Short mmCIF file of C-alpha atoms in Angstrom, two decimals:
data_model
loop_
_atom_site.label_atom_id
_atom_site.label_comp_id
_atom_site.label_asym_id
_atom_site.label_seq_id
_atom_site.Cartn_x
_atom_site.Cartn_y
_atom_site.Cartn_z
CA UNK A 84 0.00 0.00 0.00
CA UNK A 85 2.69 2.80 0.89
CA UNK A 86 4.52 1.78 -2.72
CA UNK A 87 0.90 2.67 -4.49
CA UNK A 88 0.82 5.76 -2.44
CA UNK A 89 4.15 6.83 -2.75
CA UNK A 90 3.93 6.36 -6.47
CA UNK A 91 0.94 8.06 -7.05
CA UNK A 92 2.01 10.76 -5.14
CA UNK A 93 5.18 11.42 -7.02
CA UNK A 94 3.51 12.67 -9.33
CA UNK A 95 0.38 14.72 -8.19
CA UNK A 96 0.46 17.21 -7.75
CA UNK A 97 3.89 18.57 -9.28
CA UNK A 98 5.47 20.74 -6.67
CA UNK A 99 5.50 17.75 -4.36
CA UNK A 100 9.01 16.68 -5.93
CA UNK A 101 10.27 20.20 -6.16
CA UNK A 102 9.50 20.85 -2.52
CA UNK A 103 11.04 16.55 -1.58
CA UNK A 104 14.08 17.02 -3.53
CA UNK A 105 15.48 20.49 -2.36
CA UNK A 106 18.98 19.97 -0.45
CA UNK A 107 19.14 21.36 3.39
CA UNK A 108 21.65 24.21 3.64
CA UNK A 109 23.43 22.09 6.02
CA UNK A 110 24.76 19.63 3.42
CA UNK A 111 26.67 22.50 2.02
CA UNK A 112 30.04 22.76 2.36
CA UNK A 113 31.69 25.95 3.76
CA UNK A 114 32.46 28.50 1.91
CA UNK A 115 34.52 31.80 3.35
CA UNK A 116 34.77 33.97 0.00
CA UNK A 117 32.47 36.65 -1.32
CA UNK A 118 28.70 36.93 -0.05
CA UNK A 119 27.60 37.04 -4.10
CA UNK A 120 24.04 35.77 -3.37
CA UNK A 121 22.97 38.32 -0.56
CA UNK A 122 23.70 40.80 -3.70
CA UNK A 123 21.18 39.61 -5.75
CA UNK A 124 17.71 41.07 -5.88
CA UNK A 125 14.81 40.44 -3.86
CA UNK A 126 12.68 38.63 -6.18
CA UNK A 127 15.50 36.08 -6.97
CA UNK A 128 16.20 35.84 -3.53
CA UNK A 129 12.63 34.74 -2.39
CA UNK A 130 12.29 32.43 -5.12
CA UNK A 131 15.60 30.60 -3.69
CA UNK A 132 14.04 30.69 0.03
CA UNK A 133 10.77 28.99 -1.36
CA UNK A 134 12.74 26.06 -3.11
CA UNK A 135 14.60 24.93 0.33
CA UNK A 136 13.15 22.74 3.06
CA UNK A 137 10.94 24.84 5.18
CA UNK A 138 13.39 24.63 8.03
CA UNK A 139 16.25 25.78 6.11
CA UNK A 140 14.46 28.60 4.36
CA UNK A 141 13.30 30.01 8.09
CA UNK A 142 16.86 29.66 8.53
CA UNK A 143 18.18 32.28 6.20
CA UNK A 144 16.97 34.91 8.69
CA UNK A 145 20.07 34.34 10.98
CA UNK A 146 22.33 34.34 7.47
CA UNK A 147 22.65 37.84 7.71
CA UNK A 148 20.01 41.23 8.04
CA UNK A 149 19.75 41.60 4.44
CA UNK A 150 17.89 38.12 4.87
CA UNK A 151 16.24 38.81 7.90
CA UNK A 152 12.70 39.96 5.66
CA UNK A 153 12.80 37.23 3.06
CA UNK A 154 11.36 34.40 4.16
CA UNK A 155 8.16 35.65 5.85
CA UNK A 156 7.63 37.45 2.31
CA UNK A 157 8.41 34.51 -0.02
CA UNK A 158 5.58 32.18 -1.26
CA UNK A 159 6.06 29.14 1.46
CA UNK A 160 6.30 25.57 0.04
CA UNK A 161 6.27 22.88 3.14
CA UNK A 162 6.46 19.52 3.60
CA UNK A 163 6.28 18.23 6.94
CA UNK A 164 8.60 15.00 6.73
CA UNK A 165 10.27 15.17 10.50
CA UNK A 166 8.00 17.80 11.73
CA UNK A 167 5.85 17.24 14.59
CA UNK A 168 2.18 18.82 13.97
CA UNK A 169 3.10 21.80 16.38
CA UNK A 170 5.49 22.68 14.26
CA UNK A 171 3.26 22.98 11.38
CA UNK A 172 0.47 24.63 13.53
CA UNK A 173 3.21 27.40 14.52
CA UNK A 174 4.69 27.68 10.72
CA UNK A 175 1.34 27.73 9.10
CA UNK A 176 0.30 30.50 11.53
CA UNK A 177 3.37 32.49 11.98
CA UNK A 178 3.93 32.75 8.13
CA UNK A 179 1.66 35.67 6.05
CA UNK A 180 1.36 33.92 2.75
CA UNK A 181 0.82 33.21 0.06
CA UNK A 182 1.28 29.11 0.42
CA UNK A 183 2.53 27.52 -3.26
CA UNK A 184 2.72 23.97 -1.73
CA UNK A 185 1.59 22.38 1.16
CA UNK A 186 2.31 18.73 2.02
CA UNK A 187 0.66 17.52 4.82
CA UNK A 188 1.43 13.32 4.80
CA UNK A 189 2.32 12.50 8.10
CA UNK A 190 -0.17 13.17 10.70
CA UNK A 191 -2.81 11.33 12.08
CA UNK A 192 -5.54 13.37 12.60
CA UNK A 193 -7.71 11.33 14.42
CA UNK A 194 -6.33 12.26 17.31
CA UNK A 195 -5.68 16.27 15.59
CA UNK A 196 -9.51 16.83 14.70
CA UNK A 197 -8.73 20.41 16.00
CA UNK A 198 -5.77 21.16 14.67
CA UNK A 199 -7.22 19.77 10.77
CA UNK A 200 -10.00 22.27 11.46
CA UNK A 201 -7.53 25.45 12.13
CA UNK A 202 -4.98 24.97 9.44
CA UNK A 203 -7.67 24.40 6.78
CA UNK A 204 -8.59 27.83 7.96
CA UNK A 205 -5.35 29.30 7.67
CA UNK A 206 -4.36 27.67 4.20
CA UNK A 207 -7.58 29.68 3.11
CA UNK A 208 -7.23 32.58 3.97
CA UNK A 209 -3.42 32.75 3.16
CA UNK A 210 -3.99 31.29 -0.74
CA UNK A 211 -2.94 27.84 -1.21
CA UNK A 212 -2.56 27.09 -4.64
CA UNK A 213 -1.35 23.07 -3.98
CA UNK A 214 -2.35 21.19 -1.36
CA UNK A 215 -1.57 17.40 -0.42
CA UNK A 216 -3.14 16.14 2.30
CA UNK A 217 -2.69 12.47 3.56
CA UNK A 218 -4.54 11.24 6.91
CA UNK A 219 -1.71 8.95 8.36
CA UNK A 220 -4.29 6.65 9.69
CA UNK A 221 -3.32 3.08 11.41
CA UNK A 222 -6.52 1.77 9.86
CA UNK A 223 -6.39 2.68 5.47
CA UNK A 224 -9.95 1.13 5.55
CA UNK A 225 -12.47 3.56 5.05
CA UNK A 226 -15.12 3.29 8.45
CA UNK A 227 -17.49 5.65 10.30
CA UNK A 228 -14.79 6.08 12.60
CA UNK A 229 -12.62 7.65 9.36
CA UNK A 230 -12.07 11.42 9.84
CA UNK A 231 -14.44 13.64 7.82
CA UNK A 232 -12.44 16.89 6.16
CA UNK A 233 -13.77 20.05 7.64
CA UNK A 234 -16.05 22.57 5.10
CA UNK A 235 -13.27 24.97 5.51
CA UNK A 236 -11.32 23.28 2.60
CA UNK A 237 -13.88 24.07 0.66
CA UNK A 238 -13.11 27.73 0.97
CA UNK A 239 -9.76 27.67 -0.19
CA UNK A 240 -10.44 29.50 -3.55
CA UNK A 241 -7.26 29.48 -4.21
CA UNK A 242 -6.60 25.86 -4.58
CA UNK A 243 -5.05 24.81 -7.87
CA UNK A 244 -4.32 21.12 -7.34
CA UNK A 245 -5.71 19.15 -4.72
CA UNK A 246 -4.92 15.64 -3.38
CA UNK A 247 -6.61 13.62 -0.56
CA UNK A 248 -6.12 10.24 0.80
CA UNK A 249 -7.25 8.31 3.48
CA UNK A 250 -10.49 10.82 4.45
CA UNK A 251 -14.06 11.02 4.49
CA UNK A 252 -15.27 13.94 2.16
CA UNK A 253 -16.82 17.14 3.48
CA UNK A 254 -20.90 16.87 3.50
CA UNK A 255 -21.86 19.13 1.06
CA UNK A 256 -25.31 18.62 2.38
CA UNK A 257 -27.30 22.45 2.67
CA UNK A 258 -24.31 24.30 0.73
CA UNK A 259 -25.55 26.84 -2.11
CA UNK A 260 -23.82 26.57 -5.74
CA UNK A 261 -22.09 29.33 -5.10
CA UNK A 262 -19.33 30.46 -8.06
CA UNK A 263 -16.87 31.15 -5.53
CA UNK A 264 -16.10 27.22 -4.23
CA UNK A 265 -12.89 26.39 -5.25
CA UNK A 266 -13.30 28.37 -8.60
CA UNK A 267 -9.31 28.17 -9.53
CA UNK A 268 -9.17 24.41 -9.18
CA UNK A 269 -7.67 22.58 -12.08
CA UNK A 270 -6.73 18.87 -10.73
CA UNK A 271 -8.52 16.88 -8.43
CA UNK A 272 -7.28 13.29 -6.82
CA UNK A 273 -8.82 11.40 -4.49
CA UNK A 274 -6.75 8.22 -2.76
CA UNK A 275 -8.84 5.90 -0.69
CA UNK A 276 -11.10 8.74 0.06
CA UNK A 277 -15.03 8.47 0.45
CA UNK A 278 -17.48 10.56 -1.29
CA UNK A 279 -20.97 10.32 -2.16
CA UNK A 280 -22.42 10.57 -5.44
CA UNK A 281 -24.27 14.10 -4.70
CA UNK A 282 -20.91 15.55 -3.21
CA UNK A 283 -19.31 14.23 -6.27
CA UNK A 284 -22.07 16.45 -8.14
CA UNK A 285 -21.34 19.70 -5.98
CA UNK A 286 -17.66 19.34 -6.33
CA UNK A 287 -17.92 19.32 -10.33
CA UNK A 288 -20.66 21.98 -10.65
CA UNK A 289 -18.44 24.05 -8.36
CA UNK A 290 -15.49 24.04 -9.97
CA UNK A 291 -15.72 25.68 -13.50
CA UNK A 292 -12.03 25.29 -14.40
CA UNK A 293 -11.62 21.44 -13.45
CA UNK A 294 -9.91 19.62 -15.94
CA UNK A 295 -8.23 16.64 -14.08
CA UNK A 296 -10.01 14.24 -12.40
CA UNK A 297 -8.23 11.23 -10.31
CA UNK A 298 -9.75 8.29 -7.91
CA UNK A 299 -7.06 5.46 -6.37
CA UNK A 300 -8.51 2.36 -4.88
CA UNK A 301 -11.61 4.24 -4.24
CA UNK A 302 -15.03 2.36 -4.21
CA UNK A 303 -17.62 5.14 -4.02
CA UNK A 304 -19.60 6.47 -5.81
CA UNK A 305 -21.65 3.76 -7.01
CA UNK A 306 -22.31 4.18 -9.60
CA UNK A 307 -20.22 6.92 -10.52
CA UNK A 308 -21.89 9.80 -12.49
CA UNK A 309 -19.89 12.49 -14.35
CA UNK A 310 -21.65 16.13 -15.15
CA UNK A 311 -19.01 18.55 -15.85
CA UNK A 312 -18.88 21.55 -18.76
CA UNK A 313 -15.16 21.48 -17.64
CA UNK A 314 -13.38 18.17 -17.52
CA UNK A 315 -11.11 16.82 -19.86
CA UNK A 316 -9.45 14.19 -18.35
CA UNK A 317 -10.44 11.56 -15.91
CA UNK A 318 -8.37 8.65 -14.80
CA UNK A 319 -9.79 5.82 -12.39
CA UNK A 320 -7.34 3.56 -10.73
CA UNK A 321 -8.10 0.37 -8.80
CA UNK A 322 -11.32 1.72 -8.65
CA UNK A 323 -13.92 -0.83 -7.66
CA UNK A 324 -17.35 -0.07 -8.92
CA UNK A 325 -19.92 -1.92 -11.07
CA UNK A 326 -20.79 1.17 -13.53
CA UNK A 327 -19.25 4.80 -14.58
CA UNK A 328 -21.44 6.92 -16.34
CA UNK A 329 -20.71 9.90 -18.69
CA UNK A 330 -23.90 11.96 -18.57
CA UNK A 331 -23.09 15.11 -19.79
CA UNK A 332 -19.01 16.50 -20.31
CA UNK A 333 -18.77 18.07 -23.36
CA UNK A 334 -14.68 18.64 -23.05
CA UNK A 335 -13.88 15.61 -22.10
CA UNK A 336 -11.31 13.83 -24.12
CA UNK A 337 -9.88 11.02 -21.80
CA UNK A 338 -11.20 8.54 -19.97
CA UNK A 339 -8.61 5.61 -18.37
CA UNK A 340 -9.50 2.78 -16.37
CA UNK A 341 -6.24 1.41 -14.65
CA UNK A 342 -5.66 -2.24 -12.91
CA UNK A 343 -9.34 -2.41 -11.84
CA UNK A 344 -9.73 -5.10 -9.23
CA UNK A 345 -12.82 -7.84 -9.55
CA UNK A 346 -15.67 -7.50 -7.45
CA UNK A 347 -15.92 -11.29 -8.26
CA UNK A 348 -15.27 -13.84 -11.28
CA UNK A 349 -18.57 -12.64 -12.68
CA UNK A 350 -18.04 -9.11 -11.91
CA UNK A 351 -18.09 -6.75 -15.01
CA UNK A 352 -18.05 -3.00 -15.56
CA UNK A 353 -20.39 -1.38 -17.01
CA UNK A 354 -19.03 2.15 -18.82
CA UNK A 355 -22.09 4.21 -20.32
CA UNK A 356 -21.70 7.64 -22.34
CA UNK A 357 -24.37 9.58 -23.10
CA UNK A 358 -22.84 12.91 -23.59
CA UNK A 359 -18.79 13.11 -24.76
CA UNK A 360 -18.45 14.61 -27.66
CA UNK A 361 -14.82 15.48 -27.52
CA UNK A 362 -13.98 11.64 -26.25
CA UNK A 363 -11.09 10.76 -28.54
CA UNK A 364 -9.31 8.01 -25.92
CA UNK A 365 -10.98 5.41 -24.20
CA UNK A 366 -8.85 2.79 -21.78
CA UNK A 367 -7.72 0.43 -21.17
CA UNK A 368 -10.20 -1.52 -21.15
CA UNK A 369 -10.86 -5.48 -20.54
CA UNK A 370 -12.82 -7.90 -23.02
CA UNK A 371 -13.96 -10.17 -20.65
CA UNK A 372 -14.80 -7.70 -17.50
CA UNK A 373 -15.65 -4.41 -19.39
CA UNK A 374 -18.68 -3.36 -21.51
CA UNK A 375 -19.08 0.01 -23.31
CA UNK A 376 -22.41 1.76 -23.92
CA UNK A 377 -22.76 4.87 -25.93
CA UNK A 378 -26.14 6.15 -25.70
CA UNK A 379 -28.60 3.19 -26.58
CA UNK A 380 -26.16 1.49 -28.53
CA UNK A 381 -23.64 -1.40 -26.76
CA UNK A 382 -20.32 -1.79 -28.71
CA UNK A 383 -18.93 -5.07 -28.63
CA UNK A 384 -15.31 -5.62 -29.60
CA UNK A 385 -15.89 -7.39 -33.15
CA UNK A 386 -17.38 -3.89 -33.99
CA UNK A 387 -14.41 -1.80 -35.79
CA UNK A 388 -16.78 0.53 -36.73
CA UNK A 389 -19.83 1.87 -36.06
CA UNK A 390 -22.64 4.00 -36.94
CA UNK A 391 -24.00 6.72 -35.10
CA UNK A 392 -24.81 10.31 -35.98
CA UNK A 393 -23.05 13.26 -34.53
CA UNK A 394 -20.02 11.42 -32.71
CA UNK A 395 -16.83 11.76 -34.24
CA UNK A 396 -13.52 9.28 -34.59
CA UNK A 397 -11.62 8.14 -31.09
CA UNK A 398 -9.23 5.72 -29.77
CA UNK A 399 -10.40 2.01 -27.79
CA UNK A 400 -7.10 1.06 -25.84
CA UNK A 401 -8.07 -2.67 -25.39
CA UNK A 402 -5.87 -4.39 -23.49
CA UNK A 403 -5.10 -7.60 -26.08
CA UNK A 404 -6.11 -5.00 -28.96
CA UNK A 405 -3.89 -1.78 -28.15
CA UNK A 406 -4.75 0.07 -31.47
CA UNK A 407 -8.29 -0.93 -31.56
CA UNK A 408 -9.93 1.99 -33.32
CA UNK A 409 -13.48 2.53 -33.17
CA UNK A 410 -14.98 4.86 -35.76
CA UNK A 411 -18.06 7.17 -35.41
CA UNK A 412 -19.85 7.89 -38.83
CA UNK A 413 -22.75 9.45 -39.68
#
C-alpha cells in the first residue's frame, strides 16, 4: 500500500518533488569567499528561500540582516517529513502567505480533529494554490470512525491542485452553488477517500475550471456519475465499482480505467456515455470484464466501426487490442 501511495504521489500534484528534492543548507560545504548571493535582488532571492526545506528557508533569517525579511515574504512551500504537527500549527500560523505547496502526509488526525480544522482555515485565507493532504491513519480502511475533512477546505479559492487520501469527504449537504467554491481548481485526486455521489455532483458543478479528475482504490460512488462543462481528463485507478457513467461533459477527451480489481469472477463494468463529444481516448479496457455503452447502442469488440450520428472518430485502448480503433460515422 505505501509503494501505491508513494507512487501516485510522485507525481500529483507537481510541486510535491520540487518541494522533496530540495537539499538542506546544512549539506553545504563551507564557503569563506564573497557573499555574491545576498547581492542579488529580492525577487530572486525569495524564489531561492521557497525552493529549500521549510526549516532551512526560516533559517536564512540568521544568514545575515539583508535576509532577515525574506522568508516571511516569499511564497512558502512545506512539507512536513520530521515535523511534529506543532510545528506545522506554529509555521502555518506564523507565516503571512501566500502558500505555493503544502504537504501535509504524516499526521494522524484522528487524534488532531482540532488542529485539521484550524490549518484548513489558515491555508484559506493565506492562498494555497497546492495542497496534499494524507490522513496517516493506522486503519487505510475507510469506516465511520474515518475522519471527515472540515467545510473549511472548501473555501480555499485558491486551490489549484488538490490531493486527498485516506479521508471522508466534506458533506456538502445544505451548501448553495455558489461560483466562488474552489473556482481556480484545475486537478482533483482522491486516494482511498469516500465521497458520495451528490458531493461528487457539488464538487464538479463548483469548480468551472476542473480539468483533471483522479480516484485510487476508491469504491464510491456507485455508480459513478460524471456532469461537468469542464473536464477533460479523468483517470480511475483500482477503482472498484460496477458502472461509470458519462452523462453530460462536453470537453472531455480522456477517460482511463487502470488495474481495476474484480468485485468477483462474474463481476463486469459497465461504462455508459451519453454525452462526450470530444472523447477521442478510451482505456484500457478489458474484453472479458468491461462493456461500453454509448447512448442506446452497446459496442462489442468485433465492432471496428460503427454507426452513429453526430459522434466523431476516437481511440479504444483494449488491453489484447492496443490500437483498436473505433470509428463514429454518420
Amino acid at each position: 500500500m505505501g509503494e501505491l501511495v508513494e507512487k501516485f504521489m510522485g507525481w500529483f500534484p507537481g510541486g510535491r518533488n520540487a518541494v522533496a528534492g530540495a537539499a538542506p543548507i546544512s549539506a553545504a560545504v563551507d564557503y569563506e569567499g564573497e557573499d555574491r548571493i545576498s547581492a542579488l535582488p529580492d525577487d530572486l532571492l525569495r524564489c531561492i528561500v521557497s525552493r529549500l526545506p521549510v526549516k532551512d528557508a526560516a533559517r536564512t533569517a540568521a544568514i545575515a540582516s539583508r535576509w532577515r525579511h525574506l522568508w516571511r515574504s516569499s511564497p512558502l512551500s512545506l512539507r512536513d517529513a520530521g515535523l511534529l504537527p506543532s510545528a506545522v500549527g506554529r509555521i502555518l500560523a506564523e507565516h503571512p502567505g501566500p502558500f505555493r505547496v503544502i504537504d501535509i502526509a504524516r499526521c494522524s488526525f484522528a487524534s488532531h480533529e482540532r488542529e485539521l480544522a484550524e490549518w484548513l482555515r489558515l491555508l484559506a485565507s493565506k492562498g494555497v494554490e497546492d495542497l496534499v493532504l494524507l490522513n496517516d491513519a493506522a486503519d487505510l480502511e475507510l469506516t465511520s470512525d474515518t475522519v471527515r475533512l472540515p467545510r473549511d477546505i472548501l473555501r480555499c479559492a485558491s486551490l489549484q491542485r488538490l490531493f486527498l487520501a485516506f479521508f471522508w469527504f466534506p458533506d456538502t449537504d445544505g451548501l448553495s452553488h455558489g461560483a466562488y467554491v474552489l473556482p481556480n481548481l484545475q486537478e482533483l485526486g482522491m486516494f482511498s477517500t469516500g465521497i458520495s455521489d451528490w458531493d461528487l455532483d457539488y464538487v464538479l458543478a463548483c469548480c468551472p475550471v476542473l480539468e483533471k479528475l483522479v480516484f485510487v482504490l476508491n469504491s464510491m460512488p456507485d455508480p459513478i456519475r460524471l456532469r461537468s462543462e469542464s473536464l477533460r481528463c479523468v483517470i480511475l485507478w483500482f477503482f472498484t465499482v460496477e458502472e461509470v457513467a458519462v452523462v453530460d461533459a462536453p470537453l472531455l477527451e480522456r477517460l482511463f480505467f487502470m488495474e481495476a480489481p474484480r468485485l468477483g469472477d462474474d463481476s463486469i463494468l459497465m461504462i455508459k456515455i451519453a454525452s462526450a463529444p470530444n472523447l477521442r481516448a478510451l482505456g484500457y479496457l478489458e474484453t472479458s470484464f468491461h462493456r461500453l455503452q454509448i447512448r442506446d447502442n452497446v459496442i462489442k469488440v468485433s465492432i471496428i466501426s460503427y454507426s452513429l450520428s453526430t459522434w466523431g472518430t476516437f481511440t479504444l485502448a483494449w488491453m489484447k487490442y492496443p490500437t483498436l480503433h473505433c470509428h463514429l460515422l454518420k
